[in-house]
Amino acid sequence: MRFNTPNRVAMRTLQVEAGAASIVLSNIANANAALLSVEAGVGSVELDFGGGWTSDLAASIDIAFGSLKLIIPRDVGVRLDVGKVLARVSAEGLV
């Protein structure tokens, strides 16, 4: 799912659910959502937080078994809280 242009109307929640699949969301900031909720059973999830930022965004990501790739623009502040079981975290580029 790609948000090529900014959503003119604020969205309370952008919710994505998948059982056994790969999820790719691009230019998430253009969605103009206050909350991003992603639930994935088995598969990979790639979230690109590019786009035009107009407000803060909280994200909740729950993956049962798979991989997560976050693409965050350098000029966007981020706080990452990780709860994991049998997982490895590589926070390359985060300070």
mmCIF file of C-alpha atoms in Angstrom:
data_model
loop_
_atom_site.group_PDB
_atom_site.id
_atom_site.type_symbol
_atom_site.label_atom_id
_atom_site.label_comp_id
_atom_site.label_asym_id
_atom_site.label_seq_id
_atom_site.Cartn_x
_atom_site.Cartn_y
_atom_site.Cartn_z
ATOM 1 C CA MET A 1 0.000 0.000 0.000
ATOM 2 C CA ARG A 2 1.484 3.332 -1.049
ATOM 3 C CA PHE A 3 0.344 6.801 0.000
ATOM 4 C CA ASN A 4 1.611 8.864 -2.938
ATOM 5 C CA THR A 5 -0.115 12.115 -1.966
ATOM 6 C CA PRO A 6 -0.999 13.559 1.445
ATOM 7 C CA ASN A 7 -4.422 12.656 2.812
ATOM 8 C CA ARG A 8 -6.232 15.987 3.318
ATOM 9 C CA VAL A 9 -8.404 14.588 6.104
ATOM 10 C CA ALA A 10 -6.828 13.425 9.367
ATOM 11 C CA MET A 11 -7.259 9.707 10.026
ATOM 12 C CA ARG A 12 -7.593 8.451 13.594
ATOM 13 C CA THR A 13 -6.244 4.923 12.930
ATOM 14 C CA LEU A 14 -4.653 3.192 9.972
ATOM 15 C CA GLN A 15 -5.108 -0.504 10.733
ATOM 16 C CA VAL A 16 -3.561 -3.319 8.680
ATOM 17 C CA GLU A 17 -3.976 -7.014 9.471
ATOM 18 C CA ALA A 18 -2.567 -10.024 7.630
ATOM 19 C CA GLY A 19 -2.420 -13.727 8.449
ATOM 20 C CA ALA A 20 0.328 -15.274 6.318
ATOM 21 C CA ALA A 21 1.549 -12.599 3.933
ATOM 22 C CA SER A 22 4.058 -9.860 3.309
ATOM 23 C CA ILE A 23 3.042 -6.277 4.039
ATOM 24 C CA VAL A 24 4.668 -3.205 2.480
ATOM 25 C CA LEU A 25 3.458 0.297 3.395
ATOM 26 C CA SER A 26 5.142 3.279 1.729
ATOM 27 C CA ASN A 27 5.025 7.019 2.506
ATOM 28 C CA ILE A 28 3.058 6.387 5.690
ATOM 29 C CA ALA A 29 3.306 10.041 6.781
ATOM 30 C CA ASN A 30 1.078 10.969 3.827
ATOM 31 C CA ALA A 31 -1.737 8.878 5.360
ATOM 32 C CA ASN A 32 -2.130 11.619 8.013
ATOM 33 C CA ALA A 33 -3.004 9.061 10.698
ATOM 34 C CA ALA A 34 -2.631 9.520 14.456
ATOM 35 C CA LEU A 35 -2.103 5.771 15.018
ATOM 36 C CA LEU A 36 -0.706 3.002 12.824
ATOM 37 C CA SER A 37 -1.669 -0.507 13.921
ATOM 38 C CA VAL A 38 -0.088 -3.461 12.107
ATOM 39 C CA GLU A 39 -0.797 -7.085 13.032
ATOM 40 C CA ALA A 40 0.900 -9.850 11.064
ATOM 41 C CA GLY A 41 0.876 -13.580 11.679
ATOM 42 C CA VAL A 42 3.633 -15.040 9.516
ATOM 43 C CA GLY A 43 5.604 -13.060 6.958
ATOM 44 C CA SER A 44 7.565 -9.903 6.439
ATOM 45 C CA VAL A 45 6.547 -6.336 7.197
ATOM 46 C CA GLU A 46 8.221 -3.286 5.635
ATOM 47 C CA LEU A 47 7.150 0.161 6.823
ATOM 48 C CA ASP A 48 8.442 3.287 5.074
ATOM 49 C CA PHE A 49 7.681 6.363 7.169
ATOM 50 C CA GLY A 50 8.435 8.799 4.339
ATOM 51 C CA GLY A 51 6.047 11.468 3.113
ATOM 52 C CA GLY A 52 4.895 14.821 4.437
ATOM 53 C CA TRP A 53 4.739 14.980 8.213
ATOM 54 C CA THR A 54 1.977 17.217 9.628
ATOM 55 C CA SER A 55 1.626 15.705 13.131
ATOM 56 C CA ASP A 56 2.922 12.976 15.425
ATOM 57 C CA LEU A 57 2.227 9.324 14.712
ATOM 58 C CA ALA A 58 2.167 6.441 17.203
ATOM 59 C CA ALA A 59 2.693 2.954 15.789
ATOM 60 C CA SER A 60 1.900 -0.448 17.254
ATOM 61 C CA ILE A 61 3.386 -3.387 15.354
ATOM 62 C CA ASP A 62 2.730 -6.995 16.338
ATOM 63 C CA ILE A 63 4.359 -9.809 14.353
ATOM 64 C CA ALA A 64 3.981 -13.418 15.444
ATOM 65 C CA PHE A 65 6.723 -14.888 13.239
ATOM 66 C CA GLY A 66 8.616 -12.993 10.568
ATOM 67 C CA SER A 67 10.712 -9.941 9.894
ATOM 68 C CA LEU A 68 10.218 -6.196 10.296
ATOM 69 C CA LYS A 69 12.022 -3.483 8.360
ATOM 70 C CA LEU A 70 11.507 0.153 9.354
ATOM 71 C CA ILE A 71 12.551 2.931 6.987
ATOM 72 C CA ILE A 72 12.611 6.228 8.878
ATOM 73 C CA PRO A 73 13.731 9.532 7.313
ATOM 74 C CA ARG A 74 16.798 11.046 8.986
ATOM 75 C CA ASP A 75 14.931 14.226 9.954
ATOM 76 C CA VAL A 76 12.152 12.373 11.813
ATOM 77 C CA GLY A 77 12.452 11.774 15.558
ATOM 78 C CA VAL A 78 11.680 8.261 16.722
ATOM 79 C CA ARG A 79 11.378 6.369 19.986
ATOM 80 C CA LEU A 80 11.479 2.614 19.632
ATOM 81 C CA ASP A 81 10.218 0.293 22.376
ATOM 82 C CA VAL A 82 10.877 -3.357 21.541
ATOM 83 C CA GLY A 83 9.260 -6.317 23.220
ATOM 84 C CA LYS A 84 10.544 -9.547 21.719
ATOM 85 C CA VAL A 85 10.594 -13.273 22.186
ATOM 86 C CA LEU A 86 13.085 -15.349 20.188
ATOM 87 C CA ALA A 87 13.968 -12.355 18.041
ATOM 88 C CA ARG A 88 16.970 -10.318 17.031
ATOM 89 C CA VAL A 89 17.001 -6.526 16.710
ATOM 90 C CA SER A 90 19.378 -4.600 14.490
ATOM 91 C CA ALA A 91 18.974 -0.856 15.009
ATOM 92 C CA GLU A 92 21.407 0.188 12.314
ATOM 93 C CA GLY A 93 21.532 3.971 11.930
ATOM 94 C CA LEU A 94 19.659 4.722 15.172
ATOM 95 C CA VAL A 95 21.473 6.593 17.897
#
